[in-house]
Amino acid sequence: MIITLKTGASPKEIQTVIRKIKSLGYTPHISRGVDKTIIGMIGERAEKFREIFEAMEIVDHISEIEKPYKLASREFKKENTIIKVNGVEIGAKKITVIAGPCAIEKKDRLMEIARVVKSAGAKGIRGGAFKPRTSPYAFQGMGEAGLKILSETKKATGLITVTEAMNISQIPLVAKYADIIQIGARNIQNYDLLKSVGKISKPVLLKRGMATTIKELLLSAEYIMAGGNHKVILCERGIRTFEDATRFTLDLNAIPVLKKLSHLPVFVDPSHGIGIREHVPAMAKAAVAAGADGILLEVHPKPEEALSDGPQSLLPEQFIRLMDELKILARAIGREI
Amino acid sequence: MIITLKTGASPKEIQTVIRKIKSLGYTPHISRGVDKTIIGMIGERAEKFREIFEAMEIVDHISEIEKPYKLASREFKKENTIIKVNGVEIGAKKITVIAGPCAIEKKDRLMEIARVVKSAGAKGIRGGAFKPRTSPYAFQGMGEAGLKILSETKKATGLITVTEAMNISQIPLVAKYADIIQIGARNIQNYDLLKSVGKISKPVLLKRGMATTIKELLLSAEYIMAGGNHKVILCERGIRTFEDATRFTLDLNAIPVLKKLSHLPVFVDPSHGIGIREHVPAMAKAAVAAGADGILLEVHPKPEEALSDGPQSLLPEQFIRLMDELKILARAIGREI
Amino acid sequence: MIITLKTGASPKEIQTVIRKIKSLGYTPHISRGVDKTIIGMIGERAEKFREIFEAMEIVDHISEIEKPYKLASREFKKENTIIKVNGVEIGAKKITVIAGPCAIEKKDRLMEIARVVKSAGAKGIRGGAFKPRTSPYAFQGMGEAGLKILSETKKATGLITVTEAMNISQIPLVAKYADIIQIGARNIQNYDLLKSVGKISKPVLLKRGMATTIKELLLSAEYIMAGGNHKVILCERGIRTFEDATRFTLDLNAIPVLKKLSHLPVFVDPSHGIGIREHVPAMAKAAVAAGADGILLEVHPKPEEALSDGPQSLLPEQFIRLMDELKILARAIGREI
Amino acid sequence: MIITLKTGASPKEIQTVIRKIKSLGYTPHISRGVDKTIIGMIGERAEKFREIFEAMEIVDHISEIEKPYKLASREFKKENTIIKVNGVEIGAKKITVIAGPCAIEKKDRLMEIARVVKSAGAKGIRGGAFKPRTSPYAFQGMGEAGLKILSETKKATGLITVTEAMNISQIPLVAKYADIIQIGARNIQNYDLLKSVGKISKPVLLKRGMATTIKELLLSAEYIMAGGNHKVILCERGIRTFEDATRFTLDLNAIPVLKKLSHLPVFVDPSHGIGIREHVPAMAKAAVAAGADGILLEVHPKPEEALSDGPQSLLPEQFIRLMDELKILARAIGREI
């Protein structure tokens, strides 16, 4: 990091900073301008000590040089990470589509949706058994009964399954029934939960929070990876901005930036991101064109009966049409679905 | 809620909506303009059914009329909630100042800080034993050993104590040692954690998340209150905006708005909010002038040795001076510290 | 609009609101719930009177029903607006690419760039003669000399030309030399400037401001159209959010939303939007996939010598490669470049 | 500035950067870590060349060291700037309150308001003759007739006057009738307008835009000062965030930050900032407590008849009460009103 001192720092004050840097085992690099002195402290993990210097009265500000995450970085691992789940290769040439209802509601309904999405080319089915709802009075999910339905749907169709764990105690249960554990946007900085999924071997789909920077998303991935689980899928799902014409602002800029900074697969969830059914296909197509490795989509045959997220769920016929368009698009950019 | 239909809705489509409203037990109120039809569905809990209508193709959009929270609302309870903790009345005429280091580091240090803040007029001591840190490589807190130090400090000084619980399993431990359990900004929508503190009787200090709207903050309070625990203290601590000259944008607008919408006490944390030591006093004074019921402040005698948040911690002499200023200010607005 | 009254409004207070609505020539539609009364005031231009009711003490809040813009709306004109400029049809099946340097610097340079972009398939050349720079000490543009160079480049290549007018007095000059007048993001609510370009017949490229909602963008377009000039091209170029890994957050969600709400052509400027050269192609492709009618791109053969925006300008070889990719993509979605 | 090179920069690439720095007349300061090389280029106006280096492929990123503004900075002028207007000292110990309607509507009304605000202790009257309205169909102001009314009100009461100029051609007119020229939030980056008010000698009240950073606000002030007019008053009036419970998010954090970075007086406009009448007093008090040098307030005796901003205008009796409270508060912090 680079430590910029306040204008008029005395030689004695400069020495205090230099001594501190040396005491931490680093070599200080001093540059003096006419009225500014800056001191470089370069080397692995230097960022760890950032606050020590920031807290000194004589320090004006700190500029970061090193990245604060390591295992998640492209510098640590050059080639793309490919995560294999029941024969599906996530992060490889093929783009993975995973679709389904927001919440699991009943067995027949999920099976019906699973058949539609599978025949249209999706590789996985999604659906929540534990639902993080803004209101305590809203439907909170079916719990284990929902997980069982998900598991039976998998057996019947061969689709891989994704579902959310909202707290540490749910992890064994979710890991038992599902192929991929989702950590939701609201838990992106629930660090104990991240540490817990870091200790198991199931792949984790990590959704960016609505106020999470790209750097923080990678730091949350680092929490999981530091525990030993390197099978992390990053997922952009919309950030919160002043714009209220859409539910969130799906930040597709994150796709090329994440692919550059990290080797992990990058998914996009346009259903939550834009939050308006008729606009979901445009954003799904844009995500594929921007380089996403996978797309999460909400599908429901009777959105007005859905217990959650009906307004943004595609109808089966809309989903089928979108899949046809995505397949053509994928080929146009040298990939496949 | 008010349901606005798309231009050109047919009588048949209008009937579908009306029938649905009736089937839910509400009376529809229909208003027809030249090319717009709007239908009112007014009554308690109508909001619960919002998504059902939003999901219908013929619906253009929904406008909310009722508030989605109830127990937290000023309409439910007119007079201010006063929470008594060891003789300290939170939410009453006296403004409560709670101060201390970001993290508990060692016994002597905490005791030293506690004596300073008490003699300056603070009523409580704060300090984290479990720390939510952005990086997995940063200091994560002392755990139970820290809680014990906090508890001993309380015995020695009589200060009430506030500390954070980051997950469900920590709640019994934190409740055993501390007077007030803090739910941090990053856990504001960790609904299982909210439900858990809803089942105990200890007061909860609930920090607004960095992308949480005022409505969502009240909904998170509702999660706790719906479980039976009505002792909730709301705390503004800065939201995330485009401005990067400050760590966060401390949103003091939330104070009058929350005091209007809710009967719960409202605290402000200017240390995290603005994140720059020399600017904390200005924001603490502004918070008092705007009507805050309490102020949380970070204090540390050697910020450059602090294991967390040194850059925003006040020095003891700064804290003492600020307390003198706050006392004068409080009297000027008809309150006390 | 829908007027929601405060809980406990008396019959007399309700009458005051009703009388006011009638005095403005509208029919009030009253709906009474258990403790809420709401009154509909539906009809053309009702929004105009919004503040009158919002200012009344008894009014809790107003919900909008009608759109506040008219000429720019899809309801006013169902079919897409196609703007013809020297044989180029903007807003039709073909996607229009307009490329060039941020600022016009010297004749040879612009001619060199024009030849590259034309041979790669662009239909227009862009470049600023008047530059809105954040710092007063930065290069402010060549002025009329730059416009002349732009005009000569057009003669030599046949490309259509786009350049910015920053104030009213520059409009005649810019209109004399350029085919399309750009109104920059920083002038999106410079209403006198909008009115001025509303009185001429040249097409206007209207860039969304960094804090402009989609509704406000359409209202700014309405300012131009209300003056008689209906040739408005809307352009998304990035909004300001908390994310600092990119220069702005290019909001591609705006594309389907604008295409739905308005009949005007929608362009995207990924160069300013993401602001990082290597990530511009991904966003240009995403914009095409999402349905943009045109793309603005910055191209410069020696970015490190550019007087403005070097960091986000594509090198000629990058531009050529991107154009090849965009052509394939355009065909994949049933369009052309 | 500090130039961080990409990992693995070759000696030849490093030399290219060094040569460029030398060619611009600066001395490069090179620091080499294990895999990172950073090069300092320190000195006045170094920032001017930022984009040249940012545009180089081998450069990873640039960290700013110097401030990009000079005349507006506290480093350029240590003591507070005091602007004298007809005996009123703006920026001195006394806090200046300027109040009035949003728009000038008719003579009697303005005179009535002027008498109220004067007797309550305000030093100035505000009111717009040229109104920047989001909708082209809303009231656009009385123009010169309004300025004449403002001028007559001044003669009758002795209050100093503030009104907005929206474009260059209005400046002579506004300067003829008013004491202080306001540049509105929507024109904060209308650089030609800033340059124009930089050439006159009237004080300028410069309102921060809704997406303007503190740094950019100071750069806009620098535009005015670079032209020779150093009488600039900075004004915080709310920024745009995701929070929709308030009209804008009044950013009081800007007060201490601006007072630290700049010698210019800092005003706050809580009426536009929070935008809800009943919450304006809380924010006015908070602004005073945070160190504002002046407060702008909207006052209207019949808000429901106001042609603009009725919902946020204080009633005369509310204004009188607030002034009493502000006077007590000002004394409590060692100032006066």
mmCIF file with all atom_site columns, N, CA, C and O in Angstrom, chain B residues 132-149:
data_model
loop_
_atom_site.group_PDB
_atom_site.id
_atom_site.type_symbol
_atom_site.label_atom_id
_atom_site.label_alt_id
_atom_site.label_comp_id
_atom_site.label_asym_id
_atom_site.label_entity_id
_atom_site.label_seq_id
_atom_site.pdbx_PDB_ins_code
_atom_site.Cartn_x
_atom_site.Cartn_y
_atom_site.Cartn_z
_atom_site.occupancy
_atom_site.B_iso_or_equiv
_atom_site.pdbx_formal_charge
_atom_site.auth_seq_id
_atom_site.auth_comp_id
_atom_site.auth_asym_id
_atom_site.auth_atom_id
_atom_site.pdbx_PDB_model_num
ATOM 1  N N  . PRO B 1 132 ? -17.563 -9.105  12.679 1.00 0.00 ? 132 PRO B N  1
ATOM 2  C CA . PRO B 1 132 ? -17.775 -9.384  11.255 1.00 0.00 ? 132 PRO B CA 1
ATOM 3  C C  . PRO B 1 132 ? -16.790 -8.571  10.424 1.00 0.00 ? 132 PRO B C  1
ATOM 4  O O  . PRO B 1 132 ? -16.946 -7.368  10.279 1.00 0.00 ? 132 PRO B O  1
ATOM 5  N N  . ARG B 1 133 ? -15.761 -9.179  9.923  1.00 0.00 ? 133 ARG B N  1
ATOM 6  C CA . ARG B 1 133 ? -14.728 -8.470  9.164  1.00 0.00 ? 133 ARG B CA 1
ATOM 7  C C  . ARG B 1 133 ? -14.820 -8.799  7.686  1.00 0.00 ? 133 ARG B C  1
ATOM 8  O O  . ARG B 1 133 ? -14.996 -9.962  7.320  1.00 0.00 ? 133 ARG B O  1
ATOM 9  N N  . THR B 1 134 ? -14.635 -7.814  6.830  1.00 0.00 ? 134 THR B N  1
ATOM 10 C CA . THR B 1 134 ? -14.734 -8.013  5.386  1.00 0.00 ? 134 THR B CA 1
ATOM 11 C C  . THR B 1 134 ? -13.733 -9.058  4.889  1.00 0.00 ? 134 THR B C  1
ATOM 12 O O  . THR B 1 134 ? -14.020 -9.823  3.977  1.00 0.00 ? 134 THR B O  1
ATOM 13 N N  . SER B 1 135 ? -12.550 -9.076  5.502  1.00 0.00 ? 135 SER B N  1
ATOM 14 C CA . SER B 1 135 ? -11.525 -10.021 5.061  1.00 0.00 ? 135 SER B CA 1
ATOM 15 C C  . SER B 1 135 ? -11.404 -11.202 6.016  1.00 0.00 ? 135 SER B C  1
ATOM 16 O O  . SER B 1 135 ? -11.382 -11.019 7.231  1.00 0.00 ? 135 SER B O  1
ATOM 17 N N  . PRO B 1 136 ? -11.295 -12.424 5.481  1.00 0.00 ? 136 PRO B N  1
ATOM 18 C CA . PRO B 1 136 ? -11.145 -13.594 6.362  1.00 0.00 ? 136 PRO B CA 1
ATOM 19 C C  . PRO B 1 136 ? -9.793  -13.590 7.077  1.00 0.00 ? 136 PRO B C  1
ATOM 20 O O  . PRO B 1 136 ? -9.596  -14.358 8.016  1.00 0.00 ? 136 PRO B O  1
ATOM 21 N N  . TYR B 1 137 ? -8.883  -12.735 6.634  1.00 0.00 ? 137 TYR B N  1
ATOM 22 C CA . TYR B 1 137 ? -7.548  -12.724 7.230  1.00 0.00 ? 137 TYR B CA 1
ATOM 23 C C  . TYR B 1 137 ? -7.421  -11.668 8.336  1.00 0.00 ? 137 TYR B C  1
ATOM 24 O O  . TYR B 1 137 ? -6.354  -11.503 8.913  1.00 0.00 ? 137 TYR B O  1
ATOM 25 N N  . ALA B 1 138 ? -8.500  -10.921 8.616  1.00 0.00 ? 138 ALA B N  1
ATOM 26 C CA . ALA B 1 138 ? -8.455  -9.895  9.663  1.00 0.00 ? 138 ALA B CA 1
ATOM 27 C C  . ALA B 1 138 ? -8.847  -10.507 11.011 1.00 0.00 ? 138 ALA B C  1
ATOM 28 O O  . ALA B 1 138 ? -9.456  -11.572 11.079 1.00 0.00 ? 138 ALA B O  1
ATOM 29 N N  . PHE B 1 139 ? -8.505  -9.802  12.085 1.00 0.00 ? 139 PHE B N  1
ATOM 30 C CA . PHE B 1 139 ? -8.822  -10.220 13.456 1.00 0.00 ? 139 PHE B CA 1
ATOM 31 C C  . PHE B 1 139 ? -10.332 -10.452 13.621 1.00 0.00 ? 139 PHE B C  1
ATOM 32 O O  . PHE B 1 139 ? -11.129 -9.590  13.303 1.00 0.00 ? 139 PHE B O  1
ATOM 33 N N  . GLN B 1 140 ? -10.712 -11.650 14.105 1.00 0.00 ? 140 GLN B N  1
ATOM 34 C CA . GLN B 1 140 ? -12.125 -12.023 14.137 1.00 0.00 ? 140 GLN B CA 1
ATOM 35 C C  . GLN B 1 140 ? -12.760 -11.904 15.529 1.00 0.00 ? 140 GLN B C  1
ATOM 36 O O  . GLN B 1 140 ? -13.898 -12.322 15.729 1.00 0.00 ? 140 GLN B O  1
ATOM 37 N N  . GLY B 1 141 ? -12.026 -11.349 16.467 1.00 0.00 ? 141 GLY B N  1
ATOM 38 C CA . GLY B 1 141 ? -12.607 -11.172 17.804 1.00 0.00 ? 141 GLY B CA 1
ATOM 39 C C  . GLY B 1 141 ? -12.131 -12.224 18.788 1.00 0.00 ? 141 GLY B C  1
ATOM 40 O O  . GLY B 1 141 ? -11.651 -13.294 18.397 1.00 0.00 ? 141 GLY B O  1
ATOM 41 N N  . MET B 1 142 ? -12.265 -11.900 20.102 1.00 0.00 ? 142 MET B N  1
ATOM 42 C CA . MET B 1 142 ? -11.758 -12.794 21.149 1.00 0.00 ? 142 MET B CA 1
ATOM 43 C C  . MET B 1 142 ? -12.749 -13.879 21.548 1.00 0.00 ? 142 MET B C  1
ATOM 44 O O  . MET B 1 142 ? -12.407 -14.780 22.325 1.00 0.00 ? 142 MET B O  1
ATOM 45 N N  . GLY B 1 143 ? -14.001 -13.777 21.107 1.00 0.00 ? 143 GLY B N  1
ATOM 46 C CA . GLY B 1 143 ? -14.983 -14.778 21.498 1.00 0.00 ? 143 GLY B CA 1
ATOM 47 C C  . GLY B 1 143 ? -15.351 -14.659 22.963 1.00 0.00 ? 143 GLY B C  1
ATOM 48 O O  . GLY B 1 143 ? -15.327 -13.570 23.535 1.00 0.00 ? 143 GLY B O  1
ATOM 49 N N  . GLU B 1 144 ? -15.652 -15.825 23.605 1.00 0.00 ? 144 GLU B N  1
ATOM 50 C CA . GLU B 1 144 ? -16.154 -15.792 24.981 1.00 0.00 ? 144 GLU B CA 1
ATOM 51 C C  . GLU B 1 144 ? -15.202 -15.084 25.944 1.00 0.00 ? 144 GLU B C  1
ATOM 52 O O  . GLU B 1 144 ? -15.647 -14.394 26.871 1.00 0.00 ? 144 GLU B O  1
ATOM 53 N N  . ALA B 1 145 ? -13.892 -15.196 25.720 1.00 0.00 ? 145 ALA B N  1
ATOM 54 C CA . ALA B 1 145 ? -12.936 -14.515 26.602 1.00 0.00 ? 145 ALA B CA 1
ATOM 55 C C  . ALA B 1 145 ? -13.217 -13.012 26.594 1.00 0.00 ? 145 ALA B C  1
ATOM 56 O O  . ALA B 1 145 ? -13.131 -12.340 27.630 1.00 0.00 ? 145 ALA B O  1
ATOM 57 N N  . GLY B 1 146 ? -13.576 -12.495 25.441 1.00 0.00 ? 146 GLY B N  1
ATOM 58 C CA . GLY B 1 146 ? -13.900 -11.073 25.345 1.00 0.00 ? 146 GLY B CA 1
ATOM 59 C C  . GLY B 1 146 ? -15.171 -10.745 26.111 1.00 0.00 ? 146 GLY B C  1
ATOM 60 O O  . GLY B 1 146 ? -15.269 -9.708  26.786 1.00 0.00 ? 146 GLY B O  1
ATOM 61 N N  . LEU B 1 147 ? -16.161 -11.616 26.008 1.00 0.00 ? 147 LEU B N  1
ATOM 62 C CA . LEU B 1 147 ? -17.427 -11.396 26.723 1.00 0.00 ? 147 LEU B CA 1
ATOM 63 C C  . LEU B 1 147 ? -17.190 -11.337 28.231 1.00 0.00 ? 147 LEU B C  1
ATOM 64 O O  . LEU B 1 147 ? -17.804 -10.547 28.942 1.00 0.00 ? 147 LEU B O  1
ATOM 65 N N  . LYS B 1 148 ? -16.271 -12.203 28.715 1.00 0.00 ? 148 LYS B N  1
ATOM 66 C CA . LYS B 1 148 ? -15.972 -12.208 30.148 1.00 0.00 ? 148 LYS B CA 1
ATOM 67 C C  . LYS B 1 148 ? -15.352 -10.886 30.576 1.00 0.00 ? 148 LYS B C  1
ATOM 68 O O  . LYS B 1 148 ? -15.675 -10.331 31.629 1.00 0.00 ? 148 LYS B O  1
ATOM 69 N N  . ILE B 1 149 ? -14.455 -10.375 29.761 1.00 0.00 ? 149 ILE B N  1
ATOM 70 C CA . ILE B 1 149 ? -13.834 -9.077  30.073 1.00 0.00 ? 149 ILE B CA 1
ATOM 71 C C  . ILE B 1 149 ? -14.910 -7.993  30.116 1.00 0.00 ? 149 ILE B C  1
ATOM 72 O O  . ILE B 1 149 ? -14.927 -7.142  31.013 1.00 0.00 ? 149 ILE B O  1
#
